[in-house]
Short mmCIF file of C-alpha atoms in Angstrom, two decimals:
data_model
loop_
_atom_site.label_atom_id
_atom_site.label_comp_id
_atom_site.label_asym_id
_atom_site.label_seq_id
_atom_site.Cartn_x
_atom_site.Cartn_y
_atom_site.Cartn_z
CA MET A 1 -145.12 -135.94 144.18
CA ILE A 2 -145.51 -132.37 145.40
CA THR A 3 -142.28 -130.34 144.75
CA ILE A 4 -141.75 -127.06 146.84
CA ASN A 5 -138.76 -124.83 145.94
CA SER A 6 -136.80 -122.84 148.28
CA GLU A 7 -139.07 -119.36 147.70
CA GLN A 8 -142.29 -121.27 148.10
CA LYS A 9 -140.94 -122.49 151.30
CA LYS A 10 -139.82 -119.44 152.51
CA ALA A 11 -143.12 -117.62 151.71
CA LEU A 12 -145.59 -120.73 153.34
CA MET A 13 -143.41 -120.30 156.69
CA ALA A 14 -143.58 -116.58 156.62
CA SER A 15 -147.34 -116.91 155.70
CA LEU A 16 -148.19 -119.35 158.32
CA PHE A 17 -145.57 -118.52 161.43
CA GLY A 18 -146.70 -114.78 160.87
CA ALA A 19 -150.53 -115.82 160.85
CA ALA A 20 -150.22 -117.74 163.88
CA ILE A 21 -148.71 -115.09 165.94
CA GLU A 22 -151.47 -112.68 164.86
CA TRP A 23 -154.18 -115.08 165.65
CA PHE A 24 -152.28 -116.14 168.94
CA ASP A 25 -152.76 -112.43 169.87
CA PHE A 26 -156.17 -112.14 169.19
CA PHE A 27 -157.48 -115.53 170.69
CA LEU A 28 -155.42 -114.69 173.75
CA TYR A 29 -157.77 -111.82 174.29
CA GLY A 30 -161.04 -113.98 173.61
CA THR A 31 -159.80 -116.85 176.08
CA ALA A 32 -158.95 -113.87 178.49
CA ALA A 33 -162.22 -112.04 178.11
CA ALA A 34 -164.16 -115.23 179.05
CA LEU A 35 -161.86 -115.71 182.21
CA VAL A 36 -160.89 -112.29 183.72
CA PHE A 37 -161.80 -109.23 181.74
CA GLY A 38 -165.07 -109.01 183.33
CA LYS A 39 -163.79 -109.13 186.70
CA LEU A 40 -160.84 -106.60 186.28
CA PHE A 41 -162.38 -104.16 183.80
CA PHE A 42 -165.87 -104.09 184.40
CA PRO A 43 -166.21 -104.80 188.12
CA ASN A 44 -169.20 -102.59 189.01
CA SER A 45 -171.82 -104.80 186.82
CA ASP A 46 -173.30 -107.85 187.96
CA PRO A 47 -171.42 -111.23 186.68
CA ALA A 48 -173.69 -111.66 183.71
CA VAL A 49 -173.42 -108.14 182.52
CA GLY A 50 -169.63 -107.87 183.22
CA LEU A 51 -169.23 -111.08 181.04
CA LEU A 52 -171.47 -109.58 178.05
CA LEU A 53 -169.45 -106.42 178.28
CA SER A 54 -166.23 -108.29 177.89
CA TYR A 55 -167.50 -110.10 175.04
CA VAL A 56 -168.47 -106.64 173.41
CA THR A 57 -164.86 -105.85 173.77
CA PHE A 58 -164.22 -108.98 171.86
CA SER A 59 -166.64 -107.99 169.22
CA ILE A 60 -164.87 -104.60 168.49
CA PRO A 61 -162.32 -105.47 166.36
CA PHE A 62 -164.58 -107.61 163.96
CA PHE A 63 -166.15 -104.33 163.20
CA ILE A 64 -162.73 -102.43 162.99
CA ARG A 65 -161.24 -105.33 160.74
CA PRO A 66 -163.14 -104.05 157.37
CA PHE A 67 -161.52 -100.87 157.87
CA GLY A 68 -158.22 -102.21 158.48
CA GLY A 69 -158.73 -104.61 155.83
CA VAL A 70 -159.32 -101.64 153.18
CA ILE A 71 -156.54 -99.80 154.31
CA PHE A 72 -153.76 -102.83 154.33
CA ALA A 73 -155.62 -104.25 151.20
CA HIS A 74 -155.05 -100.94 149.45
CA ILE A 75 -151.20 -101.15 150.38
CA GLY A 76 -151.25 -104.73 149.36
CA ASP A 77 -152.99 -104.25 145.96
CA LYS A 78 -150.74 -101.01 145.21
CA LEU A 79 -147.14 -101.76 146.93
CA GLY A 80 -147.10 -105.30 147.45
CA ARG A 81 -148.28 -108.12 149.59
CA ARG A 82 -145.03 -108.14 151.52
CA LYS A 83 -145.27 -104.70 152.95
CA SER A 84 -148.64 -104.81 154.09
CA LEU A 85 -147.94 -107.95 155.98
CA ILE A 86 -145.20 -106.41 157.62
CA LEU A 87 -147.28 -103.61 158.91
CA THR A 88 -149.89 -105.19 159.92
CA LEU A 89 -147.81 -107.78 162.25
CA SER A 90 -145.98 -104.60 163.74
CA LEU A 91 -149.36 -103.32 164.54
CA MET A 92 -151.13 -106.33 166.15
CA GLY A 93 -148.27 -107.27 168.11
CA GLY A 94 -147.77 -103.86 169.66
CA ALA A 95 -151.41 -103.75 170.87
CA THR A 96 -151.18 -107.18 172.28
CA VAL A 97 -147.97 -106.26 174.39
CA LEU A 98 -149.88 -103.14 175.45
CA ILE A 99 -152.81 -105.08 176.65
CA GLY A 100 -150.36 -107.14 178.82
CA CYS A 101 -149.12 -103.77 180.56
CA LEU A 102 -152.60 -102.24 181.20
CA PRO A 103 -153.85 -101.13 184.47
CA THR A 104 -157.20 -102.58 185.76
CA TYR A 105 -160.25 -100.66 186.70
CA ALA A 106 -159.55 -100.85 190.45
CA GLN A 107 -155.96 -98.90 189.47
CA TRP A 108 -157.31 -96.64 186.66
CA GLY A 109 -160.70 -96.47 186.94
CA PHE A 110 -162.81 -95.35 183.93
CA TYR A 111 -159.54 -95.22 181.71
CA ALA A 112 -158.71 -98.68 181.98
CA PRO A 113 -161.76 -100.27 179.72
CA LEU A 114 -161.49 -97.35 177.48
CA ALA A 115 -157.90 -98.14 176.89
CA LEU A 116 -158.78 -102.15 176.65
CA MET A 117 -161.16 -101.11 174.09
CA THR A 118 -158.46 -99.00 172.15
CA LEU A 119 -155.96 -101.48 171.97
CA ARG A 120 -158.70 -103.80 171.10
CA ALA A 121 -159.70 -101.85 168.16
CA ILE A 122 -156.02 -101.30 167.00
CA GLN A 123 -155.86 -105.10 167.01
CA GLY A 124 -158.66 -105.24 164.97
CA LEU A 125 -156.99 -102.91 162.33
CA GLY A 126 -154.05 -105.22 162.24
CA ILE A 127 -155.86 -108.65 161.83
CA GLY A 128 -158.29 -106.89 159.28
CA GLY A 129 -155.10 -106.72 156.72
CA GLU A 130 -153.36 -109.74 157.72
CA TRP A 131 -155.51 -112.80 156.44
CA GLY A 132 -155.81 -111.69 153.03
CA GLY A 133 -152.07 -110.94 152.70
CA ALA A 134 -150.76 -114.27 154.33
CA LEU A 135 -153.47 -116.13 151.96
CA LEU A 136 -152.31 -114.27 148.76
CA MET A 137 -148.73 -114.94 149.77
CA ALA A 138 -149.11 -118.56 149.98
CA VAL A 139 -151.70 -119.03 147.05
CA GLU A 140 -150.05 -116.60 144.33
CA ASN A 141 -146.94 -118.68 145.34
CA SER A 142 -148.78 -122.05 144.15
CA ASP A 143 -149.30 -124.01 140.97
CA LYS A 144 -152.55 -125.35 139.52
CA THR A 145 -152.14 -128.56 141.43
CA THR A 146 -151.13 -127.27 144.88
CA LYS A 147 -153.86 -124.19 145.22
CA SER A 148 -155.70 -125.85 147.88
CA LEU A 149 -152.78 -127.21 149.75
CA PHE A 150 -150.94 -123.94 149.70
CA GLY A 151 -154.29 -122.08 150.60
CA SER A 152 -154.79 -124.41 153.54
CA VAL A 153 -151.34 -123.30 155.08
CA PRO A 154 -152.12 -119.79 156.31
CA GLN A 155 -155.40 -121.26 157.73
CA MET A 156 -153.54 -123.45 160.04
CA GLY A 157 -152.39 -120.22 161.55
CA VAL A 158 -155.83 -120.01 163.18
CA PRO A 159 -155.71 -123.13 165.10
CA LEU A 160 -152.05 -122.85 165.93
CA GLY A 161 -152.71 -119.22 167.28
CA MET A 162 -155.86 -120.65 169.40
CA LEU A 163 -153.58 -123.59 170.68
CA PHE A 164 -150.68 -121.06 171.78
CA GLY A 165 -153.19 -118.66 173.20
CA THR A 166 -155.35 -121.24 175.08
CA ALA A 167 -152.23 -123.15 176.09
CA ALA A 168 -150.31 -120.22 177.47
CA LEU A 169 -153.32 -119.00 179.67
CA ASN A 170 -153.59 -122.67 180.81
CA LEU A 171 -149.96 -123.25 181.34
CA VAL A 172 -150.25 -120.19 183.74
CA GLY A 173 -153.24 -120.94 185.52
CA GLN A 174 -151.56 -124.32 186.50
CA TYR A 175 -148.73 -122.78 188.39
CA VAL A 176 -150.23 -119.84 190.02
CA SER A 177 -153.32 -119.62 192.47
CA GLU A 178 -156.64 -117.99 191.21
CA ALA A 179 -155.80 -114.74 193.16
CA GLU A 180 -152.18 -114.51 191.46
CA PHE A 181 -153.75 -115.40 187.94
CA LEU A 182 -156.08 -112.48 188.26
CA GLU A 183 -153.67 -110.31 189.80
CA TRP A 184 -150.87 -110.78 187.34
CA GLY A 185 -150.71 -114.61 185.81
CA TRP A 186 -152.81 -113.50 182.94
CA ARG A 187 -150.34 -110.60 181.59
CA ILE A 188 -147.50 -112.97 180.96
CA PRO A 189 -148.78 -114.29 177.64
CA PHE A 190 -149.64 -110.94 176.43
CA VAL A 191 -146.36 -109.31 177.13
CA SER A 192 -144.15 -112.43 175.93
CA SER A 193 -145.95 -112.30 172.72
CA ALA A 194 -143.37 -109.68 171.94
CA VAL A 195 -140.71 -112.31 171.13
CA LEU A 196 -142.69 -114.12 168.65
CA VAL A 197 -143.60 -110.91 166.81
CA ALA A 198 -139.89 -110.35 166.44
CA ILE A 199 -139.25 -113.81 164.76
CA GLY A 200 -142.20 -113.12 162.56
CA LEU A 201 -140.95 -109.74 161.34
CA TRP A 202 -137.45 -111.28 160.74
CA LEU A 203 -139.23 -114.05 158.46
CA ARG A 204 -141.41 -111.44 156.48
CA PHE A 205 -138.61 -109.33 155.93
CA ARG A 206 -136.87 -112.24 153.99
CA ILE A 207 -139.59 -113.16 151.59
CA ASN A 208 -139.86 -111.57 147.91
CA GLU A 209 -143.15 -110.35 146.35
CA THR A 210 -145.32 -112.73 145.09
CA PRO A 211 -144.90 -113.67 141.25
CA GLU A 212 -148.58 -112.82 140.21
CA PHE A 213 -148.49 -109.47 142.06
CA GLU A 214 -144.96 -108.74 140.09
CA GLU A 215 -146.84 -109.86 136.95
CA ALA A 216 -149.71 -107.69 137.41
CA LYS A 217 -147.58 -104.70 138.24
CA LYS A 218 -145.04 -105.27 135.21
CA LYS A 219 -148.03 -105.44 132.74
CA GLY A 220 -149.65 -102.11 134.28
CA LYS A 221 -152.93 -104.07 135.51
CA GLN A 222 -152.81 -102.21 138.71
CA VAL A 223 -156.05 -99.84 139.47
CA LYS A 224 -155.78 -96.63 140.71
CA ILE A 225 -158.15 -96.94 143.75
CA PRO A 226 -158.78 -100.89 144.31
CA LEU A 227 -161.61 -100.28 146.75
CA VAL A 228 -163.48 -98.41 144.27
CA ALA A 229 -162.65 -100.80 141.42
CA THR A 230 -163.83 -104.00 143.40
CA LEU A 231 -166.91 -102.24 144.80
CA LYS A 232 -167.81 -101.13 141.26
CA TYR A 233 -167.25 -104.10 139.33
CA HIS A 234 -166.79 -107.03 141.82
CA TRP A 235 -169.56 -106.45 144.43
CA ARG A 236 -171.28 -109.59 143.34
CA GLU A 237 -167.94 -111.72 144.31
CA VAL A 238 -167.35 -109.67 147.65
CA LEU A 239 -171.26 -110.89 148.53
CA LEU A 240 -170.19 -114.28 147.60
CA ALA A 241 -166.90 -114.27 149.81
CA ILE A 242 -169.11 -112.83 152.51
CA GLY A 243 -171.73 -115.65 152.33
CA LEU A 244 -168.58 -118.31 152.33
CA LYS A 245 -167.05 -117.01 155.36
CA VAL A 246 -170.38 -117.12 157.22
CA VAL A 247 -169.98 -121.22 158.45
CA GLU A 248 -166.43 -120.78 158.79
CA THR A 249 -166.53 -118.24 161.17
CA ALA A 250 -169.86 -118.38 163.33
CA PRO A 251 -169.46 -121.92 164.42
CA PHE A 252 -165.91 -121.76 164.95
CA TYR A 253 -166.70 -119.03 167.91
CA ILE A 254 -169.26 -121.18 169.61
CA LEU A 255 -166.84 -124.10 169.18
CA SER A 256 -163.97 -122.25 170.62
CA THR A 257 -165.04 -119.09 172.65
CA PHE A 258 -168.45 -119.35 173.66
CA VAL A 259 -168.09 -123.19 174.66
CA ILE A 260 -165.77 -121.66 177.66
CA THR A 261 -168.60 -119.53 179.19
CA TYR A 262 -171.07 -122.77 178.74
CA VAL A 263 -168.83 -125.35 180.52
CA THR A 264 -167.48 -123.05 183.15
CA LYS A 265 -170.69 -120.56 183.98
CA THR A 266 -173.87 -123.03 182.84
CA LEU A 267 -172.39 -126.68 183.46
CA GLU A 268 -170.30 -125.32 186.35
CA LEU A 269 -167.30 -127.05 185.59
CA PRO A 270 -163.32 -126.16 185.98
CA LYS A 271 -161.94 -124.22 183.24
CA ASN A 272 -159.27 -126.42 182.78
CA VAL A 273 -161.69 -128.98 181.40
CA VAL A 274 -162.89 -126.90 178.55
CA LEU A 275 -159.47 -125.12 178.10
CA THR A 276 -157.85 -128.85 177.74
CA ALA A 277 -160.55 -129.98 175.01
CA ILE A 278 -160.03 -126.91 173.01
CA THR A 279 -156.25 -127.61 173.24
CA TRP A 280 -156.90 -131.18 171.77
CA ALA A 281 -159.10 -129.90 169.26
CA THR A 282 -156.55 -127.22 168.13
CA ILE A 283 -153.86 -129.90 167.73
CA THR A 284 -155.89 -131.73 165.88
CA CYS A 285 -157.02 -128.94 163.39
CA ILE A 286 -153.26 -128.20 162.84
CA PHE A 287 -152.70 -131.94 160.91
CA MET A 288 -156.22 -132.04 159.62
CA ILE A 289 -156.24 -128.52 157.70
CA PRO A 290 -153.26 -129.42 155.44
CA ILE A 291 -154.62 -132.75 154.92
CA MET A 292 -157.75 -131.51 153.73
CA GLY A 293 -156.18 -128.99 151.42
CA LEU A 294 -154.36 -131.84 149.83
CA VAL A 295 -157.40 -133.65 149.24
CA ALA A 296 -159.57 -130.84 147.96
CA ASP A 297 -156.68 -130.59 145.35
CA ARG A 298 -157.99 -134.22 144.20
CA VAL A 299 -161.83 -134.07 144.73
CA GLY A 300 -162.68 -130.44 143.94
CA ARG A 301 -162.75 -127.29 146.57
CA ARG A 302 -166.59 -126.55 146.16
CA ARG A 303 -167.58 -130.52 147.12
CA MET A 304 -165.08 -130.32 149.93
CA TYR A 305 -166.44 -127.15 151.55
CA GLY A 306 -170.19 -128.17 150.88
CA TRP A 307 -170.07 -131.52 152.71
CA GLY A 308 -168.31 -129.92 155.45
CA ALA A 309 -170.89 -127.32 155.84
CA PHE A 310 -173.83 -129.79 155.74
CA ILE A 311 -172.04 -132.38 158.08
CA LEU A 312 -171.31 -129.33 160.64
CA MET A 313 -174.97 -128.10 160.41
CA LEU A 314 -176.10 -131.89 161.45
CA TYR A 315 -173.59 -131.73 164.02
CA ALA A 316 -175.29 -128.65 166.12
CA PHE A 317 -177.59 -130.38 168.60
CA PRO A 318 -175.55 -133.70 169.09
CA TYR A 319 -172.63 -131.36 170.20
CA PHE A 320 -174.89 -129.64 172.74
CA ALA A 321 -175.79 -133.04 173.98
CA LEU A 322 -172.39 -134.30 174.45
CA LEU A 323 -171.37 -131.21 176.15
CA ASN A 324 -174.25 -131.64 178.76
CA THR A 325 -173.10 -134.93 179.74
CA ARG A 326 -170.64 -132.94 181.92
CA ASP A 327 -168.25 -135.72 181.60
CA PRO A 328 -164.49 -134.06 180.55
CA VAL A 329 -163.93 -137.07 178.34
CA TRP A 330 -167.15 -136.41 176.05
CA ILE A 331 -166.53 -132.62 176.10
CA SER A 332 -163.43 -133.34 174.77
CA VAL A 333 -164.62 -135.75 171.99
CA ALA A 334 -167.50 -133.42 171.23
CA THR A 335 -165.05 -130.42 170.78
CA VAL A 336 -162.39 -132.27 168.84
CA VAL A 337 -164.90 -134.00 166.43
CA GLY A 338 -166.44 -130.25 166.10
CA LEU A 339 -163.67 -128.17 165.69
CA GLY A 340 -160.83 -130.51 164.84
CA ILE A 341 -162.56 -132.68 162.11
CA ILE A 342 -165.94 -131.43 160.81
CA TRP A 343 -165.03 -127.78 160.72
CA THR A 344 -161.42 -128.26 158.92
CA PRO A 345 -162.44 -128.83 155.66
CA ILE A 346 -164.48 -125.61 155.14
CA THR A 347 -161.31 -123.71 156.62
CA ALA A 348 -158.99 -125.49 154.26
CA VAL A 349 -160.49 -124.62 151.23
CA LEU A 350 -162.06 -121.16 152.28
CA GLY A 351 -159.17 -118.83 151.39
CA THR A 352 -158.60 -120.42 147.96
CA LEU A 353 -162.11 -120.49 146.90
CA SER A 354 -162.49 -116.71 147.70
CA ALA A 355 -159.06 -115.87 146.06
CA GLU A 356 -160.19 -117.59 142.82
CA ILE A 357 -163.48 -115.43 142.46
CA PHE A 358 -161.11 -112.34 142.12
CA ASP A 359 -158.65 -110.80 139.64
CA PRO A 360 -155.01 -110.10 140.90
CA GLU A 361 -155.28 -106.37 140.91
CA VAL A 362 -158.07 -106.24 143.15
CA ARG A 363 -157.55 -109.79 144.89
CA TYR A 364 -156.22 -108.67 148.07
CA THR A 365 -159.27 -106.22 148.39
CA GLY A 366 -161.65 -108.39 147.32
CA VAL A 367 -160.76 -111.30 149.51
CA THR A 368 -160.40 -108.93 152.55
CA LEU A 369 -163.44 -107.34 152.15
CA GLY A 370 -165.14 -110.51 151.92
CA TYR A 371 -163.69 -112.02 154.83
CA GLN A 372 -163.66 -109.31 157.08
CA ALA A 373 -167.14 -108.51 156.76
CA GLY A 374 -168.20 -111.94 157.00
CA ALA A 375 -166.34 -111.92 160.28
CA ALA A 376 -167.98 -108.89 161.44
CA LEU A 377 -171.47 -110.00 160.83
CA ALA A 378 -171.08 -113.61 161.64
CA GLY A 379 -168.08 -114.15 163.72
CA GLY A 380 -167.64 -111.24 166.18
CA THR A 381 -171.47 -111.15 167.04
CA ALA A 382 -171.52 -115.24 167.64
CA PRO A 383 -170.26 -115.35 171.37
CA LEU A 384 -172.44 -112.60 172.08
CA ILE A 385 -175.69 -113.66 170.32
CA ALA A 386 -175.07 -117.06 171.97
CA THR A 387 -174.55 -115.48 175.30
CA MET A 388 -177.64 -113.66 174.95
CA LEU A 389 -179.85 -116.46 173.75
CA MET A 390 -178.74 -118.46 176.71
CA LEU A 391 -179.60 -115.46 179.14
CA ASN A 392 -183.06 -114.88 177.26
CA TYR A 393 -183.96 -118.47 177.21
CA GLY A 394 -183.36 -119.88 180.56
CA GLY A 395 -179.84 -121.33 180.06
CA SER A 396 -181.28 -123.48 177.24
CA TYR A 397 -178.87 -124.28 174.28
CA ILE A 398 -181.70 -125.09 171.99
CA PRO A 399 -181.78 -121.53 170.51
CA VAL A 400 -178.12 -121.44 170.19
CA ALA A 401 -178.01 -124.83 168.39
CA ILE A 402 -180.57 -123.73 165.89
CA TYR A 403 -178.68 -120.27 165.50
CA PHE A 404 -175.57 -122.67 164.84
CA MET A 405 -177.55 -124.48 161.93
CA ILE A 406 -178.79 -121.28 160.48
CA THR A 407 -175.09 -120.04 159.93
CA CYS A 408 -174.67 -123.43 158.00
CA VAL A 409 -177.63 -122.80 155.72
CA ILE A 410 -176.60 -119.46 154.68
CA SER A 411 -173.11 -120.67 153.50
CA LEU A 412 -174.34 -123.91 151.91
CA ILE A 413 -176.82 -121.39 149.73
CA THR A 414 -173.92 -119.41 148.85
CA ILE A 415 -171.60 -122.41 147.56
CA ASN A 416 -174.38 -123.08 145.39
CA SER A 417 -174.41 -119.74 143.78
CA VAL A 418 -170.57 -119.79 143.65
CA SER A 419 -170.97 -123.03 141.41
CA GLY A 420 -173.19 -121.02 138.80
CA HIS A 421 -171.52 -117.61 138.97
CA LYS A 422 -169.77 -116.74 135.81
CA SER A 423 -166.47 -117.11 137.38
CA GLN A 424 -166.89 -120.63 138.74
CA VAL A 425 -164.06 -121.40 141.32
CA GLU A 426 -162.81 -124.54 139.75
CA SER A 427 -162.81 -123.76 136.26
CA ARG A 428 -160.92 -120.38 136.62
CA SER A 429 -157.27 -119.92 136.84
CA LEU A 430 -155.60 -117.67 139.18
CA ALA A 431 -153.43 -116.16 136.65
#
């Protein structure tokens, strides 16, 4: 029987809700990039180039995220996880609301895409420090029997955010015409996110600092410059964290973002078909992630992660075969199975696996560097690479499926390296 005290409940709620809001803001942009930004902010290009340019702006924060991660991880390791989380949510939320207020290229010319890219970069700074803080707020409030479960809770923020973002645009699209959606409908979810941000900040102001951070601070274990200490003494662990992130992020963006382009452009089906499929998959994720975290506390995190990555690798070609049926039911099945079932054991344990590698005084910096560098290298580029492969190979999905499989292999190699590392993740305490 799992017992959770009131402080743990507050920490989990603040971690989950805040992460969900930040990822809502983030994925809202990704969905809008696939549907409207190419037309509104890059209209002088042909449709294919315009789409690529919109995905370039989608990729920007992935390369900004490591810088944001360094800034907010430094704050988190020196001043506390709570302070850092309040700042990240404020930055991310403000940028999202402003995106919803931006003039288009027709209204503002060159300044419109420039402002869009600037605000997207600010989003990257905020999201860069979010994950590590949300993860540690949960994991550092857990005990030895609940680490995977607690570590899975902030991971639920990803599908929750994607669900809110996709559902918001889908809902607006059902009640306005295509012309109205392009003119003003897409702005509604961006601007209305201000309400969610206010609620998230209220929750984060109410939580206390994590016990492990307070203990490290009390014992004088804090290092002067966490980034320097991490790169000097823990660079191997950072590389392992990067490798662990690859299979969790590249396939995810193919399953959740690139698929929108593939279904609407290549298969020429209505956008509601794929948005509905993604919505069902994210609902499944929300329930499956904590279940997988609970199971991982029983069967082992490395085993759960390894089997998930292996099965996801085998699923690459069947996934595209199901999409190519052009049947909305099978498209939903393909997305739910891939994103809602096979991907979930990987993401459920990723955070705890990464956190266990690092000592408390550099943990925020270490997990953030690994996570954000992995996201930049494998996640932000995934829709762009997949789109380019499709264009260069006559619309064939085969190169994309092979790329999908390669990302899985990289992480399978990494998890085997983790098991042989001197700080084996399941034999080491977070204390």
